[in-house]
Tab-separated table of C-alpha atoms and ligand atoms in Angstrom:
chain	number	residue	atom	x	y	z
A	1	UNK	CA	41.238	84.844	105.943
A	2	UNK	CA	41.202	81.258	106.659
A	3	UNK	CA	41.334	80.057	110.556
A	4	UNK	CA	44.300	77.604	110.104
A	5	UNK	CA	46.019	79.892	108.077
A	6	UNK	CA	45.961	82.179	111.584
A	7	UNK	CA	47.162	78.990	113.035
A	8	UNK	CA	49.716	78.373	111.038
A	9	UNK	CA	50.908	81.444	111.605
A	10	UNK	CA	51.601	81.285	115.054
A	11	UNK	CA	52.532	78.008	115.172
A	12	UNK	CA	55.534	78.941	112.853
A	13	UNK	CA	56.433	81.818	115.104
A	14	UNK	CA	56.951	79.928	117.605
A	15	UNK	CA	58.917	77.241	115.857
A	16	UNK	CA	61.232	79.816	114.776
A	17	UNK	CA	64.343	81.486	116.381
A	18	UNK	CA	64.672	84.095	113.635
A	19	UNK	CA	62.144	86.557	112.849
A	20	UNK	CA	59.017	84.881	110.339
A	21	UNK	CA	59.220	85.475	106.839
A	22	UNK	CA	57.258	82.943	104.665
A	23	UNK	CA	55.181	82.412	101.748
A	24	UNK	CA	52.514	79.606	102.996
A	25	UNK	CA	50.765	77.899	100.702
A	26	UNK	CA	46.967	76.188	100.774
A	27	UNK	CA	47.112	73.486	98.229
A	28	UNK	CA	44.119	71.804	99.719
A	29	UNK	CA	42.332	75.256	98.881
A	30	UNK	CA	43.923	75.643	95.186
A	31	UNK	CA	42.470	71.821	94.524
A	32	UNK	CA	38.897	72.498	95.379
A	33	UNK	CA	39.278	75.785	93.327
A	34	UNK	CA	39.924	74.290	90.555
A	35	UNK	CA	38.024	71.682	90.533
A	36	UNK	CA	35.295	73.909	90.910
A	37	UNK	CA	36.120	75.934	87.844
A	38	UNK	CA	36.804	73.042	85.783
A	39	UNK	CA	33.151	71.260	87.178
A	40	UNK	CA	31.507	74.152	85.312
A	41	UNK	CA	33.731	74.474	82.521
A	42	UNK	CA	31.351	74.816	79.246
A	43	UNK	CA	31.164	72.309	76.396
A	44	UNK	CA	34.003	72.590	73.854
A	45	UNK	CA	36.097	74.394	75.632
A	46	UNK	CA	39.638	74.060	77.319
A	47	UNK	CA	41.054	75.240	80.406
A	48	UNK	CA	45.132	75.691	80.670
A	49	UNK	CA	47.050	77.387	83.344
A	50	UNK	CA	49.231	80.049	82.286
A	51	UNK	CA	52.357	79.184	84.970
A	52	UNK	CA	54.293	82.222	84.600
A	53	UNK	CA	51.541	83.808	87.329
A	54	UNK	CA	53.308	81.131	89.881
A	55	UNK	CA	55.523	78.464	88.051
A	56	UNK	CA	56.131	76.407	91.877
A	57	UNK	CA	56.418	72.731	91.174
A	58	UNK	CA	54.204	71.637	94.022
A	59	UNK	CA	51.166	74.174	92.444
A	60	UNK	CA	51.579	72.794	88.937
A	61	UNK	CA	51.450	69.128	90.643
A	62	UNK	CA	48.287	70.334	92.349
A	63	UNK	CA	46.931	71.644	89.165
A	64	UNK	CA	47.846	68.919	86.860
A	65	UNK	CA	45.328	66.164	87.004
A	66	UNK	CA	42.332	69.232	86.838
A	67	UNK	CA	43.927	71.164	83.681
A	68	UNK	CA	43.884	70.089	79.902
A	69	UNK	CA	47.452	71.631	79.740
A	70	UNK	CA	49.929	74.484	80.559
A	71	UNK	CA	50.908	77.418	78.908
A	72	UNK	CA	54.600	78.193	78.773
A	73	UNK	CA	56.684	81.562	77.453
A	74	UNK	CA	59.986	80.475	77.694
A	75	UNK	CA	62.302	77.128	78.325
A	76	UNK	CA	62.678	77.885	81.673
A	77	UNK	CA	58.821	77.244	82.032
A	78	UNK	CA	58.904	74.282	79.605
A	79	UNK	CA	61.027	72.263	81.687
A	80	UNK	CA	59.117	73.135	84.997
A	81	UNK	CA	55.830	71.486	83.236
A	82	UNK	CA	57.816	69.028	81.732
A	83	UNK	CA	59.252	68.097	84.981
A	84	UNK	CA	56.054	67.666	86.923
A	85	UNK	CA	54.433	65.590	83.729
A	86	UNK	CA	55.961	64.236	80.511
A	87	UNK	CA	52.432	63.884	79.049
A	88	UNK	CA	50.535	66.794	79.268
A	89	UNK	CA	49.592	69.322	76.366
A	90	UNK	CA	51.505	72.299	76.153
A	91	UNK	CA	50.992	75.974	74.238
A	92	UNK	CA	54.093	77.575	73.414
A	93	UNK	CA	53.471	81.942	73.826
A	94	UNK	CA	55.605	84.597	73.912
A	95	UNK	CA	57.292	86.984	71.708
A	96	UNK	CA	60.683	86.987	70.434
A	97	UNK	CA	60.818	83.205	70.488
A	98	UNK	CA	64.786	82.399	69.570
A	99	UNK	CA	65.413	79.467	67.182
A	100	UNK	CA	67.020	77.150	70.247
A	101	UNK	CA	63.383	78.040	71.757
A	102	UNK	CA	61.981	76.921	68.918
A	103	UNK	CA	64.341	73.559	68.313
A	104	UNK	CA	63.612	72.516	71.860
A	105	UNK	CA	60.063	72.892	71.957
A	106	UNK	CA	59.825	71.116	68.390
A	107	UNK	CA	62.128	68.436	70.325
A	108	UNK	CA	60.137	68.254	73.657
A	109	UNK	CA	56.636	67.639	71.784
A	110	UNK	CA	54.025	71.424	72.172
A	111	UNK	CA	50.675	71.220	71.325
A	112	UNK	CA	50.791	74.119	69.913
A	113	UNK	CA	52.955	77.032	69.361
A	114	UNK	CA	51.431	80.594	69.509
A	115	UNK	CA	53.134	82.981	66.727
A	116	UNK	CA	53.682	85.980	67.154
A	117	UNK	CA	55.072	87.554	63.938
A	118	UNK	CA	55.790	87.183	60.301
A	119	UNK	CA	59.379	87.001	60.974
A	120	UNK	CA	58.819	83.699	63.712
A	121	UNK	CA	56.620	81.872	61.609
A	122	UNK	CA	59.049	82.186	58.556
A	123	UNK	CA	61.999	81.170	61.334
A	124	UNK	CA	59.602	78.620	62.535
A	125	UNK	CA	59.224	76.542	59.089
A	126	UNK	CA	62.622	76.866	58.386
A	127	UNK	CA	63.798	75.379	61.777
A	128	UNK	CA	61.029	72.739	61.560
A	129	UNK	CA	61.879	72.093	58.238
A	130	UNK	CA	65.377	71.491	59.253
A	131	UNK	CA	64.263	68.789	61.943
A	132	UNK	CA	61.626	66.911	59.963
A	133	UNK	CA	58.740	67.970	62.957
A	134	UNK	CA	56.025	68.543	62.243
A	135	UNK	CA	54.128	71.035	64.698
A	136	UNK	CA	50.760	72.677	65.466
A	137	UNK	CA	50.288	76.525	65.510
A	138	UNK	CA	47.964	79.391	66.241
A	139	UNK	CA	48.267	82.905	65.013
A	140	UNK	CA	48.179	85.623	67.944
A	141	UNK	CA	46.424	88.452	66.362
A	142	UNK	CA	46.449	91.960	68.252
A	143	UNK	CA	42.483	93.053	67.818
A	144	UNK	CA	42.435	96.625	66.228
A	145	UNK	CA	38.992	97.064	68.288
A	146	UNK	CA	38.240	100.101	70.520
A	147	UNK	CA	35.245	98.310	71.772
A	148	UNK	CA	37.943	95.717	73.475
A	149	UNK	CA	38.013	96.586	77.697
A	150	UNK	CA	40.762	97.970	79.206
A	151	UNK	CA	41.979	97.265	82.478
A	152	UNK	CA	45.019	98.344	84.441
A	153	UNK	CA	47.093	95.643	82.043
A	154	UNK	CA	46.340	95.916	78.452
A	155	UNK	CA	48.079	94.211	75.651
A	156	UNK	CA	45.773	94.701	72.599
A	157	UNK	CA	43.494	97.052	71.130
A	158	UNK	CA	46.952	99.577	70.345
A	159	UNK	CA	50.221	99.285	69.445
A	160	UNK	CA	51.682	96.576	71.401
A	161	UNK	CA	54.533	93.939	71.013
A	162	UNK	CA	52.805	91.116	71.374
A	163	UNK	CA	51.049	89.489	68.176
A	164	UNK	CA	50.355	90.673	64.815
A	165	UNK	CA	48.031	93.004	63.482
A	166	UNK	CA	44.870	91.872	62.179
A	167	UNK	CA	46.264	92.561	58.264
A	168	UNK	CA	49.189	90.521	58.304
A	169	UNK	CA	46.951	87.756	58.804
A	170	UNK	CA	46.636	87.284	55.152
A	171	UNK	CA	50.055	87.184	54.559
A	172	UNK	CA	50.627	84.541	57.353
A	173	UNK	CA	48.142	82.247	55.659
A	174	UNK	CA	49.789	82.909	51.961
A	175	UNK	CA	53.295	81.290	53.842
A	176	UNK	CA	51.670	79.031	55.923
A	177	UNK	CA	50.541	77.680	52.345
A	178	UNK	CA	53.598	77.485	50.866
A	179	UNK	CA	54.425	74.398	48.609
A	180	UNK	CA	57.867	74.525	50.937
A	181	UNK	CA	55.838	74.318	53.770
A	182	UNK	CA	54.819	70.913	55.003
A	183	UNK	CA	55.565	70.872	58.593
A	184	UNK	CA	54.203	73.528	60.520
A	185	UNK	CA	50.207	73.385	60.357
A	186	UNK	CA	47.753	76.369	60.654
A	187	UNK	CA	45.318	75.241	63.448
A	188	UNK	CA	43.456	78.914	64.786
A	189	UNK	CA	44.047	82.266	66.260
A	190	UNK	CA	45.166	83.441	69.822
A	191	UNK	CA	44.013	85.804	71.733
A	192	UNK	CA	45.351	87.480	75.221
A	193	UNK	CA	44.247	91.403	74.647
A	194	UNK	CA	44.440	91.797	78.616
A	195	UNK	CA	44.793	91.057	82.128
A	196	UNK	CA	42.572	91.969	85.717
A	197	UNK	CA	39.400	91.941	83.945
A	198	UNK	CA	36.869	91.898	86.659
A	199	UNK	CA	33.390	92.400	84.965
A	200	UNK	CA	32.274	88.899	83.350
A	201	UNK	CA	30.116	90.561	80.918
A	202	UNK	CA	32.118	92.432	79.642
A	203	UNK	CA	34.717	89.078	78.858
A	204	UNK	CA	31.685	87.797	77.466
A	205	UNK	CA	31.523	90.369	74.704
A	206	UNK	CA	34.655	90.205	74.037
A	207	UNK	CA	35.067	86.688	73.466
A	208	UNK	CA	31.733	87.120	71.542
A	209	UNK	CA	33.691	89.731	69.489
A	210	UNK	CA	36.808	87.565	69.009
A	211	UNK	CA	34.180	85.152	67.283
A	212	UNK	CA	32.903	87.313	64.942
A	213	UNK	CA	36.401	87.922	63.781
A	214	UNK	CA	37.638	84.338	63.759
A	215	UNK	CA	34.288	83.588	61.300
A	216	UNK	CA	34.879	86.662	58.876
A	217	UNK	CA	38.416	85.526	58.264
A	218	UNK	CA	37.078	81.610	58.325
A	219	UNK	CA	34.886	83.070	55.200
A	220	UNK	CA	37.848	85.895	54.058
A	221	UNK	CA	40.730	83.325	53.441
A	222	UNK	CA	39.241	79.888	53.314
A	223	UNK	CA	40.719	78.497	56.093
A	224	UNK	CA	39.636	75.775	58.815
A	225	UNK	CA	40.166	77.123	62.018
A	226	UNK	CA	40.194	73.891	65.029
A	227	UNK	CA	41.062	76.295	68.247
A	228	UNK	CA	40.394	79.581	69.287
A	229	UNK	CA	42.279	80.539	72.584
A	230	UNK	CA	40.724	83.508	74.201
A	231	UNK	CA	43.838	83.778	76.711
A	232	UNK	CA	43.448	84.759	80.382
A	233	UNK	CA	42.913	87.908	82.132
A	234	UNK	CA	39.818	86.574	84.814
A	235	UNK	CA	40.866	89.715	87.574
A	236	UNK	CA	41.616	89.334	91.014
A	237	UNK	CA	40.264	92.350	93.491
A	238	UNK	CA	42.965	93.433	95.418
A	239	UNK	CA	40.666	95.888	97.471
A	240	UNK	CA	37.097	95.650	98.498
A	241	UNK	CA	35.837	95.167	95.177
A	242	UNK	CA	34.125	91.927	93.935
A	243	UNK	CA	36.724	89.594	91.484
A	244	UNK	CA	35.979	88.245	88.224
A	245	UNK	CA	32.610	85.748	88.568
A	246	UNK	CA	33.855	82.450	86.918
A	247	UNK	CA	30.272	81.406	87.618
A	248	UNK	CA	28.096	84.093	86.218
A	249	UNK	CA	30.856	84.230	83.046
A	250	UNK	CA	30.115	80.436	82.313
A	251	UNK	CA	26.714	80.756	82.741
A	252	UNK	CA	26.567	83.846	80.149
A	253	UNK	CA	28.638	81.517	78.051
A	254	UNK	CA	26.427	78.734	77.930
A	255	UNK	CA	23.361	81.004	77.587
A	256	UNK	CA	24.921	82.735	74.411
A	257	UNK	CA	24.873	79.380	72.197
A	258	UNK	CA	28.174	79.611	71.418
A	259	UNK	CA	28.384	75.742	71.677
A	260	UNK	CA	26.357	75.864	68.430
A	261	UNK	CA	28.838	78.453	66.691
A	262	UNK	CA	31.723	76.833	67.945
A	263	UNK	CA	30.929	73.548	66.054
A	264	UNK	CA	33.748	71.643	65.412
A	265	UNK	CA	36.192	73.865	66.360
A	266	UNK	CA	37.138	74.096	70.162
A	267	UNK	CA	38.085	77.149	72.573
A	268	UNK	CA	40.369	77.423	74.884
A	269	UNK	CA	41.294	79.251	77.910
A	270	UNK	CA	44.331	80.374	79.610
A	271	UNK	CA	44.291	82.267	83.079
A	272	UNK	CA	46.970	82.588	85.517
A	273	UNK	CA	45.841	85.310	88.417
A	274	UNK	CA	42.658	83.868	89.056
A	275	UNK	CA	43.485	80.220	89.273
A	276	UNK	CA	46.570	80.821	92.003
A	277	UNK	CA	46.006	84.787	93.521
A	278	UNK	CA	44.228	83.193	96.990
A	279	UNK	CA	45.956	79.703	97.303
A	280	UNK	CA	49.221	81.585	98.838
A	281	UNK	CA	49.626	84.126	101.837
A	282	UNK	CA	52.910	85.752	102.537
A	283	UNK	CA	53.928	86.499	106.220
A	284	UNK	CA	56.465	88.893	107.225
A	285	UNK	CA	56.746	89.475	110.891
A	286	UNK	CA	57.030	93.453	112.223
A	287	UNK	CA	60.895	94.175	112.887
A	288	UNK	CA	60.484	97.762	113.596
A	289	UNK	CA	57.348	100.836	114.430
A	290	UNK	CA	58.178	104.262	114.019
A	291	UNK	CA	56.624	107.737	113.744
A	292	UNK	CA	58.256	110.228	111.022
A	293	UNK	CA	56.766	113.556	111.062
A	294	UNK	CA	53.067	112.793	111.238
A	295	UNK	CA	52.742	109.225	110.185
A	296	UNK	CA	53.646	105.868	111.788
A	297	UNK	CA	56.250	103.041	109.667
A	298	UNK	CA	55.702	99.401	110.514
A	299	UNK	CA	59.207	97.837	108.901
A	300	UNK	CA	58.855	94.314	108.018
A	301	UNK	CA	60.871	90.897	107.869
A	302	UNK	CA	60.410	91.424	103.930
A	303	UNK	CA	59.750	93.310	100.709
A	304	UNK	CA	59.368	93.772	97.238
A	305	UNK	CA	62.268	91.478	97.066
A	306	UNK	CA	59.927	88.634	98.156
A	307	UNK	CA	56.012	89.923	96.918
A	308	UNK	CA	56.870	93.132	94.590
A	309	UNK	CA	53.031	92.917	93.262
A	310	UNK	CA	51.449	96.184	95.458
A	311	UNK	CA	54.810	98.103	94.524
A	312	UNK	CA	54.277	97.208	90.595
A	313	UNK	CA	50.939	98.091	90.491
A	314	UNK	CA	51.096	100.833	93.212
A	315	UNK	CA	48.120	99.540	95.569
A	316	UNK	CA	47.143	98.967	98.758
A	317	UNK	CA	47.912	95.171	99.447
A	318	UNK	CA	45.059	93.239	101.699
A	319	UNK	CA	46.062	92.070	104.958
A	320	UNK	CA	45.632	90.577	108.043
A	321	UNK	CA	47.541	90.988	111.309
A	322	UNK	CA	48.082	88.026	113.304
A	323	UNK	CA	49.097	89.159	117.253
A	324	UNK	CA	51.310	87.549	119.128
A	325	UNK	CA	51.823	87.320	122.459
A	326	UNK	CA	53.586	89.583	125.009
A	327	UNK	CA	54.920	86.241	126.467
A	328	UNK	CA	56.545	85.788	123.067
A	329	UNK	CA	58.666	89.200	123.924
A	330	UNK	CA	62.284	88.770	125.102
A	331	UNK	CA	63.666	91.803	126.237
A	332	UNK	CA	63.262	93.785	129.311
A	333	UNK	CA	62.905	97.049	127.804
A	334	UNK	CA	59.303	97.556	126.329
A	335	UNK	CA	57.641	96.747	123.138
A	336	UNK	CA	56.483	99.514	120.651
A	337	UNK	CA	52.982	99.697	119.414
A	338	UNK	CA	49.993	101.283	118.189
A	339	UNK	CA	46.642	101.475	119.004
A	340	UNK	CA	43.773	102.636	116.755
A	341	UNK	CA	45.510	104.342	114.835
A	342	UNK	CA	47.199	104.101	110.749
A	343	UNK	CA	49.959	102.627	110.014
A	344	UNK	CA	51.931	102.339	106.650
A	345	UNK	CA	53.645	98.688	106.007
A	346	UNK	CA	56.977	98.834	104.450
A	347	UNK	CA	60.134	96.406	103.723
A	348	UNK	CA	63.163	96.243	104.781
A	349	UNK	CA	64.816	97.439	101.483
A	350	UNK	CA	66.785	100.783	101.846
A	351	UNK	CA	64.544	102.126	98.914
A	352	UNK	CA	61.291	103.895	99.028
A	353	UNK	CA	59.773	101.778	96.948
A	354	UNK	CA	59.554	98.908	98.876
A	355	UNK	CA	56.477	99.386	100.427
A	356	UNK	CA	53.069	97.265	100.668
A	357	UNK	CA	50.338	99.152	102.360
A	358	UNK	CA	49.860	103.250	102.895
A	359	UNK	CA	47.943	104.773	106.118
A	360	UNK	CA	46.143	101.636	106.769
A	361	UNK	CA	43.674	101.933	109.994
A	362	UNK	CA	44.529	98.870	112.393
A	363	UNK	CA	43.056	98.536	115.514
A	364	UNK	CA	46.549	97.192	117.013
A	365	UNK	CA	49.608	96.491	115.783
A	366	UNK	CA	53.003	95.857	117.778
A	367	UNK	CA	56.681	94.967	116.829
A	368	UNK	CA	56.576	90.989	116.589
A	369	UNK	CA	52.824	90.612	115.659
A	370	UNK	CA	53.364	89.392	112.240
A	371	UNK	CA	51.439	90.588	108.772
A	372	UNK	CA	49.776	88.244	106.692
A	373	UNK	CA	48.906	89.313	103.367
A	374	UNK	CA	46.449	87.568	101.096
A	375	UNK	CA	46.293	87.097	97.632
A	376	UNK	CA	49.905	86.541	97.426
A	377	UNK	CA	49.601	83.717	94.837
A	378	UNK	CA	50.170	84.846	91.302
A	379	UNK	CA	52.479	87.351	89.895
A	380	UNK	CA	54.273	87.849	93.562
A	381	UNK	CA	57.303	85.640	94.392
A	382	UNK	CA	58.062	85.221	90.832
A	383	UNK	CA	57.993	88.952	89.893
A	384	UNK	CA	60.269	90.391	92.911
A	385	UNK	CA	63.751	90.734	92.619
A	386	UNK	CA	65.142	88.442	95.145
A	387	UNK	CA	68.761	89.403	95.750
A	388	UNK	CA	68.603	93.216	95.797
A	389	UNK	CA	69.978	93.721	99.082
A	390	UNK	CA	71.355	90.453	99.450
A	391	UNK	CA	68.203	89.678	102.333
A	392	UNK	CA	67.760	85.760	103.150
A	393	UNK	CA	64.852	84.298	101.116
A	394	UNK	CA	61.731	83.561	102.969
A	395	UNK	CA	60.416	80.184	103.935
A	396	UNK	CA	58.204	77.919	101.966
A	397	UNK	CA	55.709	76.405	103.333
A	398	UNK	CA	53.015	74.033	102.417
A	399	UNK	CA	49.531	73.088	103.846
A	400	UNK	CA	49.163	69.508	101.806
A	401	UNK	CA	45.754	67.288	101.524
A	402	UNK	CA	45.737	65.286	104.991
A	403	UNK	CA	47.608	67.847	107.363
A	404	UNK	CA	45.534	68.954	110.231
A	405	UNK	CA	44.813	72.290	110.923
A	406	UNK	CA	45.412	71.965	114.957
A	407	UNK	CA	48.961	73.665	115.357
A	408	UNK	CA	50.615	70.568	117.596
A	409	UNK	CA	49.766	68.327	114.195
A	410	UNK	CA	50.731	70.350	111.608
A	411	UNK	CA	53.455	69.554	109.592
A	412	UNK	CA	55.843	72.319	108.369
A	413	UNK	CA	57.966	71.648	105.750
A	414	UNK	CA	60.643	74.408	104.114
A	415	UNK	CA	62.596	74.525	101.354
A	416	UNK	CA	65.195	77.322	100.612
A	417	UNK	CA	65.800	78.174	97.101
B	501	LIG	C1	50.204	86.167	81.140
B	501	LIG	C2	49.433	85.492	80.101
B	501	LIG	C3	48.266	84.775	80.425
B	501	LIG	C4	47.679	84.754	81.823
B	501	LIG	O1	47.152	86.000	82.139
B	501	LIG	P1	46.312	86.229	83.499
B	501	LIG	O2	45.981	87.672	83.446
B	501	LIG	O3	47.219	85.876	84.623
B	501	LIG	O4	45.125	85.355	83.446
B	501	LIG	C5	47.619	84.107	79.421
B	501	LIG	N1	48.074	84.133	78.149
B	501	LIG	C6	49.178	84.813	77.785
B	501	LIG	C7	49.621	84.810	76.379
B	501	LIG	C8	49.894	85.525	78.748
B	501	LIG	O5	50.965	86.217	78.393
């Protein structure tokens, strides 16, 4: 963890009467992240942020002058981008795309829309048809590969929802060609087969494998093809584990000539996880230290209603606890703790589910320390289920470019939503 995130910490407890329960984000952090991925970004190829992993307005103004575009699923996500920047490219995803969806976006100006089925792309002409828009699409195609990895999230490669299979492709060109059809232009295929993938190699050989198919249909049906997106899915290590190696997966890229094969045609990519995961920490502040039976409960200022990531995925959430003071404790009677022993972190939900961390060995831990866990940036806030239990919402906090990190200077600022 980050000094001044420590800092931070306890420069919020002390500003605070209640107990602290906050998701504090490192912009400065997320900026030189992406810069970094973009410095190294190979030739011909795109980067987009996929903003459903964490749609916040201040990280997509942090993002936005280091992306080529955002990718959006619904309008909901549309107007957050379009919000932050009128400008910017846009790719439409997502299936079961209704035909306001579809008006709007037309309306609003997409790069391009990513179809998902026979039945949207004939919905799609005849609502752009209506209009008199004329719009850019690519064709998501669900791989029928068993050499495609899987991971703990896996949308391809079986029957899945999302896409079409690789022999309706045919019949999506055959439409797309239509003499009624002037308006909605064939431009590639999409690809998102899955998510967490942590071994760059093996993203390499997939992508490599998404080529191969892109230039037998090129050949198959006659068609240009302009983009390929290879969707997201760098992984995120939520344990000890190393994460996906941005580096070492450009470097294979560049190594594996695919600038040459690519040739006029450009690829894009479209993470979420591993462009926001580390740029946000949420701290929840111990309420509460029990045994039951043989095991100890540390109950937190928080929940799955605020970061339900380690309940949806059922791990063991990183963290880091931040002690505070005995000064800091205002009754006379005395304050639990434990000492070398385990602990496991739960919410204050009355359901067994809400829980973020099982048995984990702490040195110390005391009611009012406060828990800080990492990696709370994608797929966490915007996940949870916020008003189960009818709990306040935590704060949100900001570290901007220019704050110091010295706790009398830093600046604090909260909004409630
Ligand atoms: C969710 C999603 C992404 C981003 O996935 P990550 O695993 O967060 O990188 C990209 N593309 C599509 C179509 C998605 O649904």
């Amino acid at each position: 963890m980050q000094v001044n995130i420590r800092r931070w910490v306890k420069e919020l407890k002390k500003q605070k009467d209640e107990p602290v329960c906050a998701y504090m984000h490192d912009l400065p952090s997320l900026e030189s992240h992406i810069k970094s991925m973009a410095s190294i970004l190979p030739q011909k190829t795109r980067l987009f942020y996929a903003i459903k992993a964490n749609p916040d307005p201040k990280i997509l103004e942090t993002l936005l002058p280091h992306v080529d575009g955002f990718e959006v699923a619904s309008l909901g996500e549309l107007q957050r981008v379009r919000h932050v920047s009128a400008e910017i490219p846009v790719l439409f995803g997502g299936p079961g795309k209704k035909e306001y969806e579809l008006e709007q976006a037309l309306q609003t100006g997409i790069s391009y829309i990513h179809v998902e089925s026979l039945l949207e792309l004939q919905k799609l002409i005849h609502v752009a048809t209506r209009m008199d828009i004329d719009t850019n699409i690519l064709l998501r195609v669900n791989l029928h590969d068993h050499t495609l990895p899987v991971t703990n999230v896996t949308m391809a490669g079986k029957p899945s929802p999302f896409g079409m299979d690789e022999w309706n492709i045919e019949e999506a060109l055959a439409i797309l060609q239509d003499s009624e059809n002037t308006h909605v232009h064939f431009q590639g295929f999409h690809f998102h087969s899955l998510s967490n993938n942590m071994h760059a190699d093996r993203h390499m050989e997939m992508i490599l494998l998404y080529m191969e198919k892109v230039e037998e249909w090129k050949q198959k049906f006659n068609v240009e093809v302009r983009v390929v997106n290879v969707g997201g899915g760098f992984g995120v290590s939520y344990d000890d584990k190393p994460s996906f190696d941005w580096e070492r997966f450009t470097t294979l890229f560049k190594r594996s000539g695919m600038h040459h094969r690519l040739g006029k045609t450009k690829l894009f990519f479209e993470p979420g996880r591993y462009i926001v995961a580390d740029c946000a920490y949420y701290a929840a502040e111990v309420i509460d230290l029990k045994p039951s039976m043989n095991q100890n409960f540390a109950i937190l200022r928080g929940g799955t209603h605020h970061q339900r990531l380690p309940a949806s995925w059922g791990h063991d959430h990183p963290f880091s606890i931040i002690s505070i003071d005995d000064q800091q404790w205002k009754y006379d009677f005395e304050r639990p703790g434990i000492n070398n022993g385990s602990v496991t972190l739960v919410g204050e939900l009355c359901s067994p589910k809400d829980r973020f961390h099982s048995e984990a060995k702490i040195k110390q831990l005391r009611v009012g320390d406060i828990v800080v866990f990492e990696k709370s940036g994608a797929y966490s806030w915007t996940i949870s289920h916020h008003d189960f239990l009818g709990h306040p919402y935590p704060d949100f906090l900001y570290k901007e470019e220019g704050m110091k990190d010295e706790p009398s200077t830093v600046s604090l600022t909260s909004n409630e939503r």
